[in-house]
């Protein structure tokens, strides 16, 4: 599955959610952002197992939930291109 987002949107998502993650947490999934999409929305979730924050943005993507490290959204948000293509490959 491939979908496109504006880099400014990715930077906003990363900035809004990074404070929720606790870098000292020993549970690896609590250091990730969860992406899930459908119905014209992309939901990005961050949690530290006590607090959960969800941010939704408009997107034409349809994908099953997947976890990605926050640095990917941070790096993509810093790009100067018109859009960023994100490809999720099933293995």
PDB file of C-alpha atoms in Angstrom:
ATOM      1  CA  UNK A   1       0.000   0.000   0.000  1.00  0.00           C
ATOM      2  CA  UNK A   2       1.332   3.414  -0.960  1.00  0.00           C
ATOM      3  CA  UNK A   3      -0.138   6.763   0.028  1.00  0.00           C
ATOM      4  CA  UNK A   4       0.991  10.380  -0.095  1.00  0.00           C
ATOM      5  CA  UNK A   5       0.985  13.122   2.530  1.00  0.00           C
ATOM      6  CA  UNK A   6       2.227  16.680   2.711  1.00  0.00           C
ATOM      7  CA  UNK A   7       5.558  16.963   4.605  1.00  0.00           C
ATOM      8  CA  UNK A   8       4.134  19.795   6.719  1.00  0.00           C
ATOM      9  CA  UNK A   9       1.334  17.475   7.837  1.00  0.00           C
ATOM     10  CA  UNK A  10       3.873  14.823   8.850  1.00  0.00           C
ATOM     11  CA  UNK A  11       5.910  17.414  10.753  1.00  0.00           C
ATOM     12  CA  UNK A  12       2.768  18.576  12.569  1.00  0.00           C
ATOM     13  CA  UNK A  13       1.814  15.001  13.478  1.00  0.00           C
ATOM     14  CA  UNK A  14       5.302  14.254  14.795  1.00  0.00           C
ATOM     15  CA  UNK A  15       5.447  17.487  16.774  1.00  0.00           C
ATOM     16  CA  UNK A  16       2.018  16.935  18.336  1.00  0.00           C
ATOM     17  CA  UNK A  17       2.567  13.299  19.328  1.00  0.00           C
ATOM     18  CA  UNK A  18       6.239  13.024  20.269  1.00  0.00           C
ATOM     19  CA  UNK A  19       5.594  14.208  23.830  1.00  0.00           C
ATOM     20  CA  UNK A  20       3.322  11.238  24.497  1.00  0.00           C
ATOM     21  CA  UNK A  21       6.089   8.675  23.947  1.00  0.00           C
ATOM     22  CA  UNK A  22       8.338   7.828  26.881  1.00  0.00           C
ATOM     23  CA  UNK A  23      11.879   7.018  25.658  1.00  0.00           C
ATOM     24  CA  UNK A  24      12.598   5.141  28.912  1.00  0.00           C
ATOM     25  CA  UNK A  25       9.771   2.657  28.351  1.00  0.00           C
ATOM     26  CA  UNK A  26      10.903  -0.978  28.035  1.00  0.00           C
ATOM     27  CA  UNK A  27       7.996  -2.008  25.812  1.00  0.00           C
ATOM     28  CA  UNK A  28       9.145  -1.485  22.193  1.00  0.00           C
ATOM     29  CA  UNK A  29       5.691  -0.807  20.759  1.00  0.00           C
ATOM     30  CA  UNK A  30       5.291   2.118  23.177  1.00  0.00           C
ATOM     31  CA  UNK A  31       8.072   3.884  21.295  1.00  0.00           C
ATOM     32  CA  UNK A  32       6.235   3.716  17.965  1.00  0.00           C
ATOM     33  CA  UNK A  33       3.497   5.568  16.134  1.00  0.00           C
ATOM     34  CA  UNK A  34       0.554   3.432  15.019  1.00  0.00           C
ATOM     35  CA  UNK A  35      -0.845   4.339  11.595  1.00  0.00           C
ATOM     36  CA  UNK A  36      -4.308   3.197  10.533  1.00  0.00           C
ATOM     37  CA  UNK A  37      -6.362   4.568   7.669  1.00  0.00           C
ATOM     38  CA  UNK A  38      -9.825   4.345   6.213  1.00  0.00           C
ATOM     39  CA  UNK A  39     -12.881   6.436   5.406  1.00  0.00           C
ATOM     40  CA  UNK A  40     -10.751   9.323   4.138  1.00  0.00           C
ATOM     41  CA  UNK A  41      -8.772   9.675   7.383  1.00  0.00           C
ATOM     42  CA  UNK A  42      -5.358   8.617   8.644  1.00  0.00           C
ATOM     43  CA  UNK A  43      -5.203   8.098  12.400  1.00  0.00           C
ATOM     44  CA  UNK A  44      -1.785   8.309  14.059  1.00  0.00           C
ATOM     45  CA  UNK A  45      -1.661   7.020  17.633  1.00  0.00           C
ATOM     46  CA  UNK A  46       1.067   7.372  20.259  1.00  0.00           C
ATOM     47  CA  UNK A  47       1.007   5.830  23.723  1.00  0.00           C
ATOM     48  CA  UNK A  48       3.216   5.322  26.752  1.00  0.00           C
ATOM     49  CA  UNK A  49       0.809   2.651  28.115  1.00  0.00           C
ATOM     50  CA  UNK A  50      -0.764   5.200  30.485  1.00  0.00           C
ATOM     51  CA  UNK A  51      -1.670   7.987  28.060  1.00  0.00           C
ATOM     52  CA  UNK A  52      -2.886   7.552  24.492  1.00  0.00           C
ATOM     53  CA  UNK A  53      -3.002  10.396  21.976  1.00  0.00           C
ATOM     54  CA  UNK A  54      -4.673  10.077  18.572  1.00  0.00           C
ATOM     55  CA  UNK A  55      -4.364  12.612  15.779  1.00  0.00           C
ATOM     56  CA  UNK A  56      -6.379  12.247  12.566  1.00  0.00           C
ATOM     57  CA  UNK A  57      -5.601  13.881   9.235  1.00  0.00           C
ATOM     58  CA  UNK A  58      -7.284  13.716   5.846  1.00  0.00           C
ATOM     59  CA  UNK A  59      -5.889  10.969   3.626  1.00  0.00           C
ATOM     60  CA  UNK A  60      -7.075   8.779   0.782  1.00  0.00           C
ATOM     61  CA  UNK A  61      -5.154   5.792   2.176  1.00  0.00           C
ATOM     62  CA  UNK A  62      -6.681   2.443   3.081  1.00  0.00           C
ATOM     63  CA  UNK A  63      -4.393   0.307   5.210  1.00  0.00           C
ATOM     64  CA  UNK A  64      -4.417  -2.067   8.111  1.00  0.00           C
ATOM     65  CA  UNK A  65      -2.823  -0.756  11.313  1.00  0.00           C
ATOM     66  CA  UNK A  66       0.965  -0.673  11.261  1.00  0.00           C
ATOM     67  CA  UNK A  67       3.565   0.653  13.727  1.00  0.00           C
ATOM     68  CA  UNK A  68       6.418   2.879  12.549  1.00  0.00           C
ATOM     69  CA  UNK A  69       9.263   4.507  14.461  1.00  0.00           C
ATOM     70  CA  UNK A  70       8.720   8.233  15.075  1.00  0.00           C
ATOM     71  CA  UNK A  71      11.981   9.216  13.386  1.00  0.00           C
ATOM     72  CA  UNK A  72      10.483   8.220  10.020  1.00  0.00           C
ATOM     73  CA  UNK A  73       7.737  10.836  10.341  1.00  0.00           C
ATOM     74  CA  UNK A  74      10.245  13.345  11.679  1.00  0.00           C
ATOM     75  CA  UNK A  75      12.595  12.801   8.720  1.00  0.00           C
ATOM     76  CA  UNK A  76       9.775  12.877   6.162  1.00  0.00           C
ATOM     77  CA  UNK A  77       8.388  16.042   7.740  1.00  0.00           C
ATOM     78  CA  UNK A  78      11.674  17.819   7.118  1.00  0.00           C
ATOM     79  CA  UNK A  79      11.644  17.226   3.365  1.00  0.00           C
ATOM     80  CA  UNK A  80      11.104  20.127   1.007  1.00  0.00           C
ATOM     81  CA  UNK A  81       9.113  18.142  -1.579  1.00  0.00           C
ATOM     82  CA  UNK A  82       5.457  18.704  -2.468  1.00  0.00           C
ATOM     83  CA  UNK A  83       4.447  15.317  -1.067  1.00  0.00           C
ATOM     84  CA  UNK A  84       5.908  12.285   0.668  1.00  0.00           C
ATOM     85  CA  UNK A  85       4.997   8.803  -0.543  1.00  0.00           C
ATOM     86  CA  UNK A  86       4.790   6.185   2.195  1.00  0.00           C
ATOM     87  CA  UNK A  87       4.819   2.541   1.095  1.00  0.00           C
ATOM     88  CA  UNK A  88       3.821  -0.292   3.423  1.00  0.00           C
ATOM     89  CA  UNK A  89       4.980  -3.688   2.160  1.00  0.00           C
ATOM     90  CA  UNK A  90       3.364  -6.873   3.482  1.00  0.00           C
ATOM     91  CA  UNK A  91       5.883  -9.619   4.235  1.00  0.00           C
TER      92      UNK A  91
END
